[in-house]
PDB file of C-alpha atoms in Angstrom:
ATOM      1  CA  MET H   1       0.000   0.000   0.000  1.00  0.00           C
ATOM      2  CA  THR H   2       1.247   3.460  -0.938  1.00  0.00           C
ATOM      3  CA  ILE H   3       0.331   6.333   1.383  1.00  0.00           C
ATOM      4  CA  LYS H   4       0.576   9.921   0.121  1.00  0.00           C
ATOM      5  CA  ARG H   5       0.027  13.103   2.081  1.00  0.00           C
ATOM      6  CA  ALA H   6      -1.593  16.188   0.593  1.00  0.00           C
ATOM      7  CA  SER H   7       0.943  18.960   0.106  1.00  0.00           C
ATOM      8  CA  SER H   8      -0.945  21.110   2.615  1.00  0.00           C
ATOM      9  CA  LEU H   9      -2.712  19.647   5.651  1.00  0.00           C
ATOM     10  CA  GLY H  10      -3.086  19.937   9.421  1.00  0.00           C
ATOM     11  CA  PHE H  11      -2.601  22.952  11.678  1.00  0.00           C
ATOM     12  CA  CYS H  12      -2.950  26.286   9.900  1.00  0.00           C
ATOM     13  CA  TYR H  13      -1.112  29.417  10.986  1.00  0.00           C
ATOM     14  CA  GLY H  14      -3.951  30.712  13.172  1.00  0.00           C
ATOM     15  CA  VAL H  15      -4.438  27.417  15.020  1.00  0.00           C
ATOM     16  CA  ARG H  16      -0.685  26.912  15.462  1.00  0.00           C
ATOM     17  CA  LEU H  17      -0.391  30.415  16.910  1.00  0.00           C
ATOM     18  CA  ALA H  18      -3.288  29.885  19.343  1.00  0.00           C
ATOM     19  CA  HIS H  19      -1.983  26.463  20.344  1.00  0.00           C
ATOM     20  CA  GLN H  20       1.440  27.909  21.133  1.00  0.00           C
ATOM     21  CA  LYS H  21      -0.133  30.703  23.185  1.00  0.00           C
ATOM     22  CA  VAL H  22      -1.844  28.086  25.363  1.00  0.00           C
ATOM     23  CA  LEU H  23       1.371  26.085  25.798  1.00  0.00           C
ATOM     24  CA  ASP H  24       3.264  29.255  26.754  1.00  0.00           C
ATOM     25  CA  ALA H  25       0.531  30.166  29.264  1.00  0.00           C
ATOM     26  CA  LEU H  26       0.759  26.681  30.782  1.00  0.00           C
ATOM     27  CA  LYS H  27       4.494  27.111  31.342  1.00  0.00           C
ATOM     28  CA  LYS H  28       3.851  30.401  33.124  1.00  0.00           C
ATOM     29  CA  TYR H  29       0.727  29.594  35.151  1.00  0.00           C
ATOM     30  CA  GLN H  30       0.302  25.767  35.132  1.00  0.00           C
ATOM     31  CA  ARG H  31      -3.460  26.322  35.020  1.00  0.00           C
ATOM     32  CA  VAL H  32      -5.276  27.855  32.051  1.00  0.00           C
ATOM     33  CA  ASN H  33      -8.922  28.444  31.175  1.00  0.00           C
ATOM     34  CA  THR H  34     -10.124  28.555  27.568  1.00  0.00           C
ATOM     35  CA  LEU H  35     -13.470  30.181  26.832  1.00  0.00           C
ATOM     36  CA  GLY H  36     -14.962  27.317  24.860  1.00  0.00           C
ATOM     37  CA  PRO H  37     -12.806  24.623  23.216  1.00  0.00           C
ATOM     38  CA  LEU H  38      -9.639  26.183  21.829  1.00  0.00           C
ATOM     39  CA  ILE H  39     -10.071  24.302  18.544  1.00  0.00           C
ATOM     40  CA  HIS H  40     -12.580  21.843  17.106  1.00  0.00           C
ATOM     41  CA  ASN H  41     -10.556  18.718  17.756  1.00  0.00           C
ATOM     42  CA  GLU H  42     -11.729  16.729  20.760  1.00  0.00           C
ATOM     43  CA  ARG H  43      -8.635  14.540  21.018  1.00  0.00           C
ATOM     44  CA  GLU H  44      -6.220  17.468  21.161  1.00  0.00           C
ATOM     45  CA  VAL H  45      -8.507  19.355  23.532  1.00  0.00           C
ATOM     46  CA  ASP H  46      -8.532  16.279  25.804  1.00  0.00           C
ATOM     47  CA  ARG H  47      -4.730  16.125  25.669  1.00  0.00           C
ATOM     48  CA  LEU H  48      -4.479  19.788  26.647  1.00  0.00           C
ATOM     49  CA  SER H  49      -6.876  19.220  29.547  1.00  0.00           C
ATOM     50  CA  GLN H  50      -4.459  16.644  30.966  1.00  0.00           C
ATOM     51  CA  LEU H  51      -1.769  19.327  30.917  1.00  0.00           C
ATOM     52  CA  GLY H  52      -3.874  21.804  32.905  1.00  0.00           C
ATOM     53  CA  VAL H  53      -6.239  23.461  30.428  1.00  0.00           C
ATOM     54  CA  THR H  54      -9.847  23.718  31.594  1.00  0.00           C
ATOM     55  CA  ILE H  55     -12.681  24.673  29.263  1.00  0.00           C
ATOM     56  CA  ILE H  56     -15.191  27.165  30.619  1.00  0.00           C
ATOM     57  CA  ASN H  57     -18.434  28.162  28.922  1.00  0.00           C
ATOM     58  CA  SER H  58     -18.836  31.540  30.614  1.00  0.00           C
ATOM     59  CA  LEU H  59     -16.585  34.186  32.115  1.00  0.00           C
ATOM     60  CA  ASP H  60     -18.465  33.574  35.365  1.00  0.00           C
ATOM     61  CA  GLU H  61     -16.681  30.204  35.550  1.00  0.00           C
ATOM     62  CA  VAL H  62     -13.104  31.521  35.447  1.00  0.00           C
ATOM     63  CA  ASN H  63     -10.981  29.572  37.945  1.00  0.00           C
ATOM     64  CA  ALA H  64      -7.450  30.061  36.624  1.00  0.00           C
ATOM     65  CA  PRO H  65      -5.055  33.019  36.584  1.00  0.00           C
ATOM     66  CA  VAL H  66      -5.372  33.350  32.815  1.00  0.00           C
ATOM     67  CA  VAL H  67      -8.165  32.904  30.279  1.00  0.00           C
ATOM     68  CA  VAL H  68      -7.572  32.257  26.579  1.00  0.00           C
ATOM     69  CA  LEU H  69     -10.173  33.321  24.024  1.00  0.00           C
ATOM     70  CA  ARG H  70     -10.692  30.653  21.371  1.00  0.00           C
ATOM     71  CA  THR H  71      -9.454  30.700  17.773  1.00  0.00           C
ATOM     72  CA  HIS H  72     -13.009  31.101  16.437  1.00  0.00           C
ATOM     73  CA  GLY H  73     -13.337  34.446  18.191  1.00  0.00           C
ATOM     74  CA  VAL H  74     -15.847  35.611  20.798  1.00  0.00           C
ATOM     75  CA  ARG H  75     -18.606  38.177  20.760  1.00  0.00           C
ATOM     76  CA  ARG H  76     -17.496  41.792  21.050  1.00  0.00           C
ATOM     77  CA  ASP H  77     -19.240  42.297  24.394  1.00  0.00           C
ATOM     78  CA  THR H  78     -17.602  39.145  25.755  1.00  0.00           C
ATOM     79  CA  LEU H  79     -14.158  40.401  24.741  1.00  0.00           C
ATOM     80  CA  GLU H  80     -14.790  43.746  26.441  1.00  0.00           C
ATOM     81  CA  ARG H  81     -15.992  42.030  29.616  1.00  0.00           C
ATOM     82  CA  ALA H  82     -13.006  39.660  29.655  1.00  0.00           C
ATOM     83  CA  ARG H  83     -10.597  42.590  29.606  1.00  0.00           C
ATOM     84  CA  LYS H  84     -12.200  43.920  32.811  1.00  0.00           C
ATOM     85  CA  LEU H  85     -11.711  40.707  34.801  1.00  0.00           C
ATOM     86  CA  GLY H  86      -8.466  41.736  36.449  1.00  0.00           C
ATOM     87  CA  ILE H  87      -6.596  38.653  35.224  1.00  0.00           C
ATOM     88  CA  GLU H  88      -4.497  38.029  32.137  1.00  0.00           C
ATOM     89  CA  VAL H  89      -6.598  37.629  29.006  1.00  0.00           C
ATOM     90  CA  ILE H  90      -4.979  36.087  25.933  1.00  0.00           C
ATOM     91  CA  ASP H  91      -6.871  36.707  22.713  1.00  0.00           C
ATOM     92  CA  ALA H  92      -6.134  33.695  20.496  1.00  0.00           C
ATOM     93  CA  THR H  93      -8.646  34.670  17.824  1.00  0.00           C
ATOM     94  CA  CYS H  94      -7.381  33.597  14.409  1.00  0.00           C
ATOM     95  CA  PRO H  95      -6.045  36.673  12.557  1.00  0.00           C
ATOM     96  CA  HIS H  96      -8.313  35.837   9.594  1.00  0.00           C
ATOM     97  CA  VAL H  97     -11.379  35.759  11.866  1.00  0.00           C
ATOM     98  CA  ALA H  98     -10.326  39.039  13.460  1.00  0.00           C
ATOM     99  CA  LYS H  99     -10.059  40.539   9.970  1.00  0.00           C
ATOM    100  CA  ALA H 100     -13.587  39.331   9.132  1.00  0.00           C
ATOM    101  CA  GLN H 101     -14.875  40.891  12.356  1.00  0.00           C
ATOM    102  CA  SER H 102     -13.215  44.194  11.455  1.00  0.00           C
ATOM    103  CA  ILE H 103     -14.610  44.188   7.904  1.00  0.00           C
ATOM    104  CA  ALA H 104     -18.134  43.410   9.128  1.00  0.00           C
ATOM    105  CA  HIS H 105     -17.881  46.297  11.598  1.00  0.00           C
ATOM    106  CA  LYS H 106     -16.623  48.643   8.869  1.00  0.00           C
ATOM    107  CA  PHE H 107     -19.487  47.692   6.540  1.00  0.00           C
ATOM    108  CA  TYR H 108     -21.966  48.195   9.364  1.00  0.00           C
ATOM    109  CA  ASN H 109     -20.603  51.629  10.298  1.00  0.00           C
ATOM    110  CA  GLU H 110     -20.662  52.744   6.663  1.00  0.00           C
ATOM    111  CA  GLY H 111     -24.352  51.908   6.324  1.00  0.00           C
ATOM    112  CA  TYR H 112     -24.136  48.747   4.242  1.00  0.00           C
ATOM    113  CA  ARG H 113     -26.596  45.900   4.659  1.00  0.00           C
ATOM    114  CA  VAL H 114     -24.166  43.230   5.869  1.00  0.00           C
ATOM    115  CA  VAL H 115     -24.552  39.708   4.485  1.00  0.00           C
ATOM    116  CA  ILE H 116     -22.440  36.846   5.876  1.00  0.00           C
ATOM    117  CA  LEU H 117     -22.040  33.524   4.105  1.00  0.00           C
ATOM    118  CA  GLY H 118     -21.747  30.918   6.839  1.00  0.00           C
ATOM    119  CA  GLU H 119     -23.308  28.632   9.415  1.00  0.00           C
ATOM    120  CA  ILE H 120     -25.260  30.781  11.861  1.00  0.00           C
ATOM    121  CA  GLU H 121     -24.698  28.397  14.804  1.00  0.00           C
ATOM    122  CA  HIS H 122     -20.925  28.380  14.349  1.00  0.00           C
ATOM    123  CA  PRO H 123     -19.034  30.377  17.040  1.00  0.00           C
ATOM    124  CA  GLU H 124     -17.024  32.231  14.390  1.00  0.00           C
ATOM    125  CA  VAL H 125     -20.180  33.519  12.700  1.00  0.00           C
ATOM    126  CA  GLN H 126     -21.658  34.449  16.066  1.00  0.00           C
ATOM    127  CA  SER H 127     -18.540  36.475  16.835  1.00  0.00           C
ATOM    128  CA  ILE H 128     -18.714  38.270  13.462  1.00  0.00           C
ATOM    129  CA  LEU H 129     -22.414  39.022  13.977  1.00  0.00           C
ATOM    130  CA  SER H 130     -21.629  40.937  17.156  1.00  0.00           C
ATOM    131  CA  TYR H 131     -19.686  43.443  15.022  1.00  0.00           C
ATOM    132  CA  ALA H 132     -22.635  43.927  12.633  1.00  0.00           C
ATOM    133  CA  PRO H 133     -25.804  43.372  14.694  1.00  0.00           C
ATOM    134  CA  ASP H 134     -28.257  43.732  11.786  1.00  0.00           C
ATOM    135  CA  ALA H 135     -26.397  41.355   9.474  1.00  0.00           C
ATOM    136  CA  THR H 136     -28.111  38.557   7.575  1.00  0.00           C
ATOM    137  CA  VAL H 137     -26.497  35.110   7.561  1.00  0.00           C
ATOM    138  CA  VAL H 138     -27.050  32.934   4.495  1.00  0.00           C
ATOM    139  CA  ASN H 139     -25.870  29.380   3.927  1.00  0.00           C
ATOM    140  CA  GLU H 140     -24.578  27.714   0.803  1.00  0.00           C
ATOM    141  CA  ASN H 141     -28.101  26.627  -0.208  1.00  0.00           C
ATOM    142  CA  LEU H 142     -29.339  30.239  -0.068  1.00  0.00           C
ATOM    143  CA  GLU H 143     -31.853  29.376   2.652  1.00  0.00           C
ATOM    144  CA  LYS H 144     -33.188  32.387   4.590  1.00  0.00           C
ATOM    145  CA  PHE H 145     -32.128  34.583   1.701  1.00  0.00           C
ATOM    146  CA  SER H 146     -34.320  37.612   2.297  1.00  0.00           C
ATOM    147  CA  PHE H 147     -33.679  39.903  -0.657  1.00  0.00           C
ATOM    148  CA  ASP H 148     -35.638  38.215  -3.455  1.00  0.00           C
ATOM    149  CA  LYS H 149     -38.508  40.698  -3.549  1.00  0.00           C
ATOM    150  CA  ARG H 150     -36.764  44.008  -3.114  1.00  0.00           C
ATOM    151  CA  VAL H 151     -33.602  45.783  -4.173  1.00  0.00           C
ATOM    152  CA  VAL H 152     -31.112  46.598  -1.429  1.00  0.00           C
ATOM    153  CA  GLU H 153     -29.237  49.808  -2.181  1.00  0.00           C
ATOM    154  CA  ARG H 154     -25.910  49.002  -0.507  1.00  0.00           C
ATOM    155  CA  VAL H 155     -24.743  45.508   0.412  1.00  0.00           C
ATOM    156  CA  GLY H 156     -21.482  44.457   2.059  1.00  0.00           C
ATOM    157  CA  LEU H 157     -20.807  40.741   1.592  1.00  0.00           C
ATOM    158  CA  LEU H 158     -18.256  38.643   3.456  1.00  0.00           C
ATOM    159  CA  SER H 159     -17.787  35.015   4.420  1.00  0.00           C
ATOM    160  CA  GLN H 160     -17.055  32.715   7.311  1.00  0.00           C
ATOM    161  CA  THR H 161     -13.365  31.969   6.839  1.00  0.00           C
ATOM    162  CA  THR H 162     -13.822  28.232   6.255  1.00  0.00           C
ATOM    163  CA  GLN H 163     -16.407  28.497   3.479  1.00  0.00           C
ATOM    164  CA  PRO H 164     -15.410  27.390  -0.063  1.00  0.00           C
ATOM    165  CA  ILE H 165     -14.561  30.289  -2.356  1.00  0.00           C
ATOM    166  CA  GLU H 166     -17.027  28.866  -4.919  1.00  0.00           C
ATOM    167  CA  LYS H 167     -19.891  29.480  -2.509  1.00  0.00           C
ATOM    168  CA  LEU H 168     -18.858  33.084  -1.988  1.00  0.00           C
ATOM    169  CA  LYS H 169     -18.780  33.584  -5.759  1.00  0.00           C
ATOM    170  CA  LEU H 170     -22.281  32.095  -6.023  1.00  0.00           C
ATOM    171  CA  ILE H 171     -23.716  34.403  -3.376  1.00  0.00           C
ATOM    172  CA  ALA H 172     -21.941  37.396  -4.909  1.00  0.00           C
ATOM    173  CA  SER H 173     -23.406  36.688  -8.353  1.00  0.00           C
ATOM    174  CA  ARG H 174     -26.894  36.590  -6.833  1.00  0.00           C
ATOM    175  CA  MET H 175     -26.382  39.776  -4.854  1.00  0.00           C
ATOM    176  CA  VAL H 176     -25.294  41.642  -7.998  1.00  0.00           C
ATOM    177  CA  GLU H 177     -28.823  41.156  -9.320  1.00  0.00           C
ATOM    178  CA  LEU H 178     -30.465  42.405  -6.138  1.00  0.00           C
ATOM    179  CA  SER H 179     -28.377  45.363  -5.079  1.00  0.00           C
ATOM    180  CA  GLN H 180     -27.519  48.737  -6.535  1.00  0.00           C
ATOM    181  CA  GLU H 181     -24.103  48.756  -4.891  1.00  0.00           C
ATOM    182  CA  LEU H 182     -22.266  45.589  -3.856  1.00  0.00           C
ATOM    183  CA  VAL H 183     -18.965  45.407  -2.011  1.00  0.00           C
ATOM    184  CA  VAL H 184     -17.469  41.920  -1.595  1.00  0.00           C
ATOM    185  CA  ALA H 185     -14.728  41.157   0.916  1.00  0.00           C
ATOM    186  CA  ASN H 186     -13.011  37.850   0.292  1.00  0.00           C
ATOM    187  CA  THR H 187     -12.585  36.667   3.883  1.00  0.00           C
ATOM    188  CA  VAL H 188     -12.157  32.987   2.953  1.00  0.00           C
ATOM    189  CA  CYS H 189      -8.950  31.855   4.639  1.00  0.00           C
ATOM    190  CA  PHE H 190      -6.112  31.152   2.220  1.00  0.00           C
ATOM    191  CA  ALA H 191      -5.105  28.120   4.305  1.00  0.00           C
ATOM    192  CA  THR H 192      -8.592  26.657   3.882  1.00  0.00           C
ATOM    193  CA  ARG H 193      -8.448  27.097   0.119  1.00  0.00           C
ATOM    194  CA  LYS H 194      -4.905  25.732  -0.034  1.00  0.00           C
ATOM    195  CA  ARG H 195      -5.904  22.562   1.829  1.00  0.00           C
ATOM    196  CA  GLN H 196      -8.923  21.994  -0.391  1.00  0.00           C
ATOM    197  CA  GLU H 197      -6.901  22.490  -3.570  1.00  0.00           C
ATOM    198  CA  ALA H 198      -4.137  20.168  -2.348  1.00  0.00           C
ATOM    199  CA  ALA H 199      -6.683  17.499  -1.399  1.00  0.00           C
ATOM    200  CA  LYS H 200      -8.362  17.697  -4.801  1.00  0.00           C
ATOM    201  CA  GLU H 201      -5.016  17.416  -6.567  1.00  0.00           C
ATOM    202  CA  LEU H 202      -4.064  14.330  -4.562  1.00  0.00           C
ATOM    203  CA  ALA H 203      -7.499  12.758  -5.146  1.00  0.00           C
ATOM    204  CA  GLY H 204      -6.609  12.327  -8.818  1.00  0.00           C
ATOM    205  CA  GLU H 205      -3.650  10.107  -7.904  1.00  0.00           C
ATOM    206  CA  VAL H 206      -5.187   7.662  -5.406  1.00  0.00           C
ATOM    207  CA  GLU H 207      -8.029   5.185  -4.958  1.00  0.00           C
ATOM    208  CA  ALA H 208      -9.271   6.542  -1.638  1.00  0.00           C
ATOM    209  CA  MET H 209      -8.866   9.633   0.548  1.00  0.00           C
ATOM    210  CA  ILE H 210      -8.736   9.788   4.332  1.00  0.00           C
ATOM    211  CA  VAL H 211      -9.827  13.142   5.784  1.00  0.00           C
ATOM    212  CA  ILE H 212      -8.603  13.509   9.372  1.00  0.00           C
ATOM    213  CA  GLY H 213     -10.276  15.955  11.733  1.00  0.00           C
ATOM    214  CA  GLY H 214     -12.766  16.563  14.518  1.00  0.00           C
ATOM    215  CA  LYS H 215     -16.452  15.924  13.948  1.00  0.00           C
ATOM    216  CA  ALA H 216     -17.252  19.536  14.894  1.00  0.00           C
ATOM    217  CA  SER H 217     -14.564  21.005  12.626  1.00  0.00           C
ATOM    218  CA  SER H 218     -16.113  23.117   9.865  1.00  0.00           C
ATOM    219  CA  ASN H 219     -12.996  23.147   7.695  1.00  0.00           C
ATOM    220  CA  THR H 220     -12.705  19.349   7.972  1.00  0.00           C
ATOM    221  CA  LYS H 221     -16.285  18.962   6.810  1.00  0.00           C
ATOM    222  CA  LYS H 222     -15.579  21.287   3.898  1.00  0.00           C
ATOM    223  CA  LEU H 223     -12.534  19.184   2.960  1.00  0.00           C
ATOM    224  CA  PHE H 224     -14.711  16.084   2.924  1.00  0.00           C
ATOM    225  CA  LEU H 225     -17.378  17.778   0.806  1.00  0.00           C
ATOM    226  CA  ALA H 226     -14.763  19.129  -1.598  1.00  0.00           C
ATOM    227  CA  LEU H 227     -13.775  15.531  -2.380  1.00  0.00           C
ATOM    228  CA  SER H 228     -17.301  14.123  -2.609  1.00  0.00           C
ATOM    229  CA  SER H 229     -17.594  14.773  -6.340  1.00  0.00           C
ATOM    230  CA  TYR H 230     -14.527  12.681  -7.148  1.00  0.00           C
ATOM    231  CA  ASN H 231     -14.934   9.093  -8.270  1.00  0.00           C
ATOM    232  CA  ILE H 232     -13.061   7.689  -5.277  1.00  0.00           C
ATOM    233  CA  ASP H 233     -13.957   6.563  -1.771  1.00  0.00           C
ATOM    234  CA  VAL H 234     -13.596   9.246   0.895  1.00  0.00           C
ATOM    235  CA  TYR H 235     -13.542   8.619   4.655  1.00  0.00           C
ATOM    236  CA  GLN H 236     -13.644  11.201   7.449  1.00  0.00           C
ATOM    237  CA  VAL H 237     -11.990  10.021  10.673  1.00  0.00           C
ATOM    238  CA  GLU H 238     -11.002  11.553  13.982  1.00  0.00           C
ATOM    239  CA  GLY H 239      -8.233   9.038  14.455  1.00  0.00           C
ATOM    240  CA  VAL H 240      -7.088   5.444  14.067  1.00  0.00           C
ATOM    241  CA  ALA H 241     -10.163   4.038  15.801  1.00  0.00           C
ATOM    242  CA  ASP H 242     -12.398   5.337  13.016  1.00  0.00           C
ATOM    243  CA  LEU H 243     -10.507   3.711  10.155  1.00  0.00           C
ATOM    244  CA  PRO H 244     -12.739   1.070   8.516  1.00  0.00           C
ATOM    245  CA  GLU H 245     -11.343  -2.395   7.899  1.00  0.00           C
ATOM    246  CA  SER H 246     -12.069  -1.964   4.207  1.00  0.00           C
ATOM    247  CA  VAL H 247      -9.175   0.487   3.753  1.00  0.00           C
ATOM    248  CA  SER H 248      -6.774  -2.457   3.582  1.00  0.00           C
ATOM    249  CA  ARG H 249      -8.046  -3.263   0.076  1.00  0.00           C
ATOM    250  CA  TYR H 250      -6.654  -0.105  -1.499  1.00  0.00           C
ATOM    251  CA  LYS H 251      -3.230   0.087  -3.115  1.00  0.00           C
ATOM    252  CA  ARG H 252      -2.986   3.900  -3.095  1.00  0.00           C
ATOM    253  CA  ILE H 253      -4.435   6.056  -0.300  1.00  0.00           C
ATOM    254  CA  GLY H 254      -4.247   9.809   0.122  1.00  0.00           C
ATOM    255  CA  ILE H 255      -4.278  11.628   3.451  1.00  0.00           C
ATOM    256  CA  THR H 256      -5.458  15.136   4.214  1.00  0.00           C
ATOM    257  CA  ALA H 257      -6.395  16.818   7.494  1.00  0.00           C
ATOM    258  CA  GLY H 258      -8.370  19.799   8.702  1.00  0.00           C
ATOM    259  CA  ALA H 259      -6.687  22.959   9.961  1.00  0.00           C
ATOM    260  CA  SER H 260      -7.360  22.001  13.597  1.00  0.00           C
ATOM    261  CA  THR H 261      -5.779  18.539  13.336  1.00  0.00           C
ATOM    262  CA  PRO H 262      -2.400  18.246  15.105  1.00  0.00           C
ATOM    263  CA  GLU H 263       0.565  16.457  13.564  1.00  0.00           C
ATOM    264  CA  TRP H 264       0.567  13.657  16.154  1.00  0.00           C
ATOM    265  CA  ILE H 265      -2.895  12.479  15.035  1.00  0.00           C
ATOM    266  CA  ILE H 266      -1.909  12.615  11.360  1.00  0.00           C
ATOM    267  CA  GLU H 267       1.206  10.552  12.096  1.00  0.00           C
ATOM    268  CA  GLU H 268      -0.840   8.056  14.101  1.00  0.00           C
ATOM    269  CA  VAL H 269      -3.247   7.474  11.198  1.00  0.00           C
ATOM    270  CA  GLU H 270      -0.451   7.334   8.642  1.00  0.00           C
ATOM    271  CA  SER H 271       1.492   4.799  10.703  1.00  0.00           C
ATOM    272  CA  ARG H 272      -1.571   2.604  11.070  1.00  0.00           C
ATOM    273  CA  LEU H 273      -2.240   2.622   7.327  1.00  0.00           C
ATOM    274  CA  LYS H 274       1.374   1.720   6.578  1.00  0.00           C
ATOM    275  CA  SER H 275       1.092  -1.291   8.880  1.00  0.00           C
ATOM    276  CA  LEU H 276      -1.849  -2.782   6.951  1.00  0.00           C
TER     277      LEU H 276
END
């Protein structure tokens, strides 16, 4: 069996930066709180908890000398409250998410009707919404799209960072028909696009693809969906335990991983496949 890795996979810059901030805080304080899971990878979050990282769901639950704000970002009011706690606050928001927050706020202040392509329940989208309170969130299927019957004079369009660029183009083409002035900010993370393109390229060389990442990871799901149109078998796994027995029948397998998947999990899966 031949195992090939995608040319781009695993931790992205923003996740690697946030992860290092937590490790540095652990060295300094031994105990660290994160407001929500740092990343959407349960196995790595569990590993960090064994080192002294405790997840809290509210600032009322702070029980450590430092609190880290998750990579997906937090609501603006939550950030402001955290800074008044009297303890060290480490903002580990991904720089790309922070940029999307800033653009949404700029659109809002300039009087644009803000439209966000994304999953409304996702914490990143919730954080962006707090910077443009009247924004409309639309998904890739254009559900809840509210502009069909009237023209909106000024629209500012942006995207959740993990959305496929093709979806942003689709929404933009629709908004051109419905607005008199449309401004589009491409807030799709380059790392997300790079991983999807690398996975697609590798898919043409193998019989099956293994997508490694947490079940709650949006970018991992998008990687899986990006490969669904290829005439190969695609499996999404969190780790070795999820690998189906059937993978042993392939001669060439490709591996990719979401931006919140650490190297140790990728190596674990790769090693297991090589042993088959």
